[in-house]
Amino acid sequence: MFYAAQHHWIRATLSFVLATFFRSNGVLLAGYLVWGLVVQPFIDRKQLSFFKMAYSIVLSACVAAPFIYHNYKAYRLFCNTPNKPQWCYRIPPSIYTHVQATYWDVGFLRYWTPAQIPNFVIAAPPLVLLIAFSVQHIKTYFLGFRTRFNGVKENDREENLFATPSITPYLIHSLAMCITFIFFSHTQIVLRLAAALPALYWAVGWLFVRRSPWAKIWIWWSVLWGLISLGLWTAFLPPA
């Protein structure tokens, strides 16, 4: 992300490729490349060049390559036999979705059961904060639902510390991750992955700038949960 912010596209791509080798959601990081090379110039009303659009496609393909390779390797290993597994007949034939659904019970709304209510509760603080901050930023400053800085009242200008469009791709990424956590995966993993999202720390700063009473509550929750989670993860209990 740092390299993408500095417009070092090759270094950013290499970093994202490594991330995708270890976690499939690294594919989403290609969005930072598309944003910097195509979307941001479009928003700034700069002329889009065919080279930059093609460049963003090539770099994004590189980021997705490890995920495609893992699935291709599995297809060659398991689907070139007489007794093919059922997932080999799906389009696309992805062993990743098969393993996630079969062994981890991952899928759309499959985690929405009464037994998982405690996991939704403990995952709620970072999810609510990330979604609230991301939606507020995108709605107010990116999509233009409110007057921008020059038209905002004086007592609202403190919020404009977070009005910079440079953080918009990070918040879109965070929002996409939150949607995935809530509807498609084990929701409590947000407690681990959110720590790697810059938006979480900006969101906490946003609470303090607004002088929200939730700011202190968040700090107390973070300290309390940090202590409790040490014991839970050591014993490999939920949300580990």
C-alpha positions as semicolon CSV with decimal commas, in nm:
position;residue;x (nm);y (nm);z (nm)
1;M;0,000;0,000;0,000
2;F;0,286;0,235;0,079
3;Y;0,442;0,177;-0,261
4;A;0,106;0,236;-0,431
5;A;0,064;0,564;-0,242
6;Q;0,410;0,665;-0,367
7;H;0,319;0,560;-0,724
8;H;0,592;0,297;-0,727
9;W;0,375;0,061;-0,928
10;I;0,625;-0,220;-0,988
11;R;0,720;-0,241;-0,620
12;A;0,355;-0,226;-0,521
13;T;0,270;-0,504;-0,767
14;L;0,549;-0,728;-0,636
15;S;0,430;-0,672;-0,279
16;F;0,070;-0,751;-0,374
17;V;0,179;-1,064;-0,562
18;L;0,353;-1,191;-0,248
19;A;0,041;-1,114;-0,045
20;T;-0,176;-1,313;-0,288
21;F;0,058;-1,611;-0,264
22;F;-0,029;-1,635;0,107
23;R;-0,391;-1,514;0,118
24;S;-0,648;-1,516;-0,159
25;N;-0,791;-1,179;-0,056
26;G;-0,464;-1,028;-0,173
27;V;-0,634;-1,016;-0,514
28;L;-0,832;-0,717;-0,388
29;L;-0,508;-0,520;-0,353
30;A;-0,501;-0,485;-0,731
31;G;-0,767;-0,221;-0,679
32;Y;-0,499;0,018;-0,556
33;L;-0,320;-0,013;-0,888
34;V;-0,636;0,045;-1,091
35;W;-0,726;0,339;-0,867
36;G;-0,391;0,512;-0,900
37;L;-0,345;0,454;-1,272
38;V;-0,702;0,491;-1,400
39;V;-0,964;0,603;-1,147
40;Q;-0,777;0,888;-0,979
41;P;-0,673;1,053;-1,309
42;F;-1,034;1,021;-1,427
43;I;-1,162;1,191;-1,111
44;D;-0,902;1,464;-1,155
45;R;-1,031;1,510;-1,512
46;K;-0,698;1,423;-1,660
47;Q;-0,674;1,264;-2,001
48;L;-0,662;0,888;-1,974
49;S;-0,399;0,719;-2,182
50;F;-0,440;0,376;-2,336
51;F;-0,096;0,288;-2,198
52;K;-0,198;0,348;-1,835
53;M;-0,519;0,151;-1,873
54;A;-0,334;-0,140;-2,033
55;Y;-0,060;-0,109;-1,771
56;S;-0,314;-0,136;-1,489
57;I;-0,466;-0,447;-1,648
58;V;-0,125;-0,615;-1,682
59;L;-0,024;-0,532;-1,325
60;S;-0,362;-0,647;-1,190
61;A;-0,323;-0,975;-1,379
62;C;0,014;-1,021;-1,209
63;V;-0,149;-0,973;-0,868
64;A;-0,416;-1,232;-0,951
65;A;-0,164;-1,477;-1,099
66;P;-0,079;-1,664;-0,773
67;F;-0,448;-1,728;-0,704
68;I;-0,503;-1,850;-1,060
69;Y;-0,189;-2,064;-1,042
70;H;-0,296;-2,239;-0,720
71;N;-0,632;-2,325;-0,872
72;Y;-0,477;-2,436;-1,200
73;K;-0,228;-2,661;-1,020
74;A;-0,509;-2,820;-0,819
75;Y;-0,714;-2,871;-1,134
76;R;-0,426;-3,051;-1,304
77;L;-0,372;-3,266;-0,994
78;F;-0,731;-3,365;-0,912
79;C;-0,933;-3,321;-1,231
80;N;-0,728;-3,528;-1,477
81;T;-0,847;-3,856;-1,324
82;P;-1,146;-4,079;-1,406
83;N;-1,316;-4,008;-1,073
84;K;-1,319;-3,631;-1,075
85;P;-1,436;-3,442;-0,765
86;Q;-1,759;-3,251;-0,805
87;W;-1,586;-2,911;-0,797
88;C;-1,403;-2,994;-1,120
89;Y;-1,732;-2,957;-1,310
90;R;-1,809;-2,610;-1,176
91;I;-1,747;-2,293;-1,371
92;P;-1,492;-2,178;-1,281
93;P;-1,350;-2,498;-1,127
94;S;-1,201;-2,348;-0,812
95;I;-1,056;-2,570;-0,543
96;Y;-1,036;-2,265;-0,318
97;T;-1,414;-2,219;-0,298
98;H;-1,457;-2,596;-0,265
99;V;-1,224;-2,621;0,034
100;Q;-1,371;-2,312;0,197
101;A;-1,727;-2,440;0,161
102;T;-1,656;-2,806;0,246
103;Y;-1,413;-2,779;0,535
104;W;-1,478;-2,429;0,670
105;D;-1,850;-2,396;0,591
106;V;-1,786;-2,067;0,417
107;G;-2,047;-1,925;0,181
108;F;-2,314;-1,660;0,145
109;L;-2,504;-1,633;0,477
110;R;-2,385;-1,979;0,583
111;Y;-2,238;-1,830;0,899
112;W;-2,568;-1,669;0,995
113;T;-2,677;-1,922;1,256
114;P;-2,781;-1,877;1,621
115;A;-2,464;-2,055;1,734
116;Q;-2,250;-1,783;1,576
117;I;-2,421;-1,486;1,742
118;P;-2,137;-1,447;1,999
119;N;-1,883;-1,424;1,716
120;F;-2,090;-1,154;1,547
121;V;-2,108;-0,964;1,876
122;I;-1,733;-0,963;1,939
123;A;-1,668;-0,868;1,576
124;A;-1,917;-0,581;1,584
125;P;-1,692;-0,296;1,715
126;P;-1,435;-0,292;1,431
127;L;-1,700;-0,374;1,171
128;V;-1,932;-0,094;1,278
129;L;-1,649;0,158;1,303
130;L;-1,499;0,071;0,965
131;I;-1,835;0,073;0,788
132;A;-1,946;0,400;0,949
133;F;-1,623;0,580;0,865
134;S;-1,599;0,440;0,513
135;V;-1,960;0,515;0,423
136;Q;-1,936;0,866;0,572
137;H;-1,624;0,945;0,370
138;I;-1,748;0,796;0,043
139;K;-2,094;0,949;0,069
140;T;-1,980;1,294;0,177
141;Y;-1,657;1,357;-0,004
142;F;-1,620;1,109;-0,287
143;L;-1,973;1,089;-0,425
144;G;-2,048;1,454;-0,341
145;F;-2,368;1,414;-0,141
146;R;-2,266;1,719;0,061
147;T;-2,092;2,044;-0,024
148;R;-1,718;2,005;-0,016
149;F;-1,475;2,192;0,205
150;N;-1,546;2,545;0,088
151;G;-1,916;2,508;0,148
152;V;-1,901;2,333;0,484
153;K;-1,986;2,519;0,801
154;E;-1,702;2,616;1,034
155;N;-1,798;2,369;1,303
156;D;-1,789;2,088;1,046
157;R;-1,444;2,160;0,912
158;E;-1,265;1,939;1,163
159;E;-1,413;1,639;0,987
160;N;-1,243;1,754;0,668
161;L;-0,914;1,633;0,808
162;F;-1,034;1,305;0,656
163;A;-1,177;1,459;0,340
164;T;-0,867;1,399;0,131
165;P;-0,944;1,178;-0,169
166;S;-0,608;1,003;-0,122
167;I;-0,763;0,779;0,145
168;T;-1,069;0,686;-0,062
169;P;-0,927;0,363;-0,212
170;Y;-0,831;0,241;0,137
171;L;-1,187;0,293;0,255
172;I;-1,339;0,123;-0,048
173;H;-1,107;-0,171;0,020
174;S;-1,208;-0,176;0,388
175;L;-1,576;-0,163;0,298
176;A;-1,534;-0,453;0,057
177;M;-1,355;-0,653;0,326
178;C;-1,629;-0,579;0,581
179;I;-1,899;-0,695;0,339
180;T;-1,703;-1,016;0,288
181;F;-1,662;-1,065;0,664
182;I;-2,032;-1,017;0,732
183;F;-2,190;-1,214;0,448
184;F;-1,936;-1,462;0,313
185;S;-1,681;-1,566;0,577
186;H;-1,619;-1,632;0,944
187;T;-1,709;-1,286;1,067
188;Q;-1,475;-1,281;1,367
189;I;-1,163;-1,292;1,150
190;V;-1,205;-0,916;1,120
191;L;-1,048;-0,901;1,467
192;R;-0,722;-1,021;1,311
193;L;-0,732;-0,871;0,965
194;A;-0,860;-0,524;1,058
195;A;-0,528;-0,451;1,229
196;A;-0,368;-0,448;0,883
197;L;-0,616;-0,193;0,745
198;P;-0,501;0,172;0,769
199;A;-0,866;0,275;0,766
200;L;-0,916;0,137;1,116
201;Y;-0,667;0,382;1,266
202;W;-0,804;0,673;1,064
203;A;-1,151;0,580;1,185
204;V;-1,041;0,596;1,548
205;G;-0,884;0,935;1,480
206;W;-1,211;1,041;1,319
207;L;-1,394;0,960;1,644
208;F;-1,152;1,172;1,846
209;V;-1,166;1,465;1,602
210;R;-1,544;1,462;1,625
211;R;-1,513;1,446;2,005
212;S;-1,742;1,148;1,999
213;P;-1,803;0,967;2,331
214;W;-1,744;0,648;2,135
215;A;-1,375;0,737;2,109
216;K;-1,304;0,661;2,476
217;I;-1,531;0,359;2,463
218;W;-1,327;0,229;2,170
219;I;-1,002;0,269;2,361
220;W;-1,138;0,085;2,664
221;W;-1,275;-0,190;2,441
222;S;-0,941;-0,223;2,259
223;V;-0,749;-0,263;2,585
224;L;-1,003;-0,506;2,729
225;W;-1,028;-0,713;2,413
226;G;-0,651;-0,715;2,371
227;L;-0,611;-0,876;2,713
228;I;-0,895;-1,124;2,666
229;S;-0,785;-1,224;2,316
230;L;-0,439;-1,323;2,438
231;G;-0,593;-1,602;2,641
232;L;-0,843;-1,703;2,372
233;W;-0,591;-1,725;2,091
234;T;-0,335;-1,904;2,308
235;A;-0,594;-2,174;2,379
236;F;-0,707;-2,170;2,013
237;L;-1,058;-2,074;2,116
238;P;-1,293;-1,850;1,915
239;P;-1,222;-1,613;1,751
240;A;-0,891;-1,783;1,669
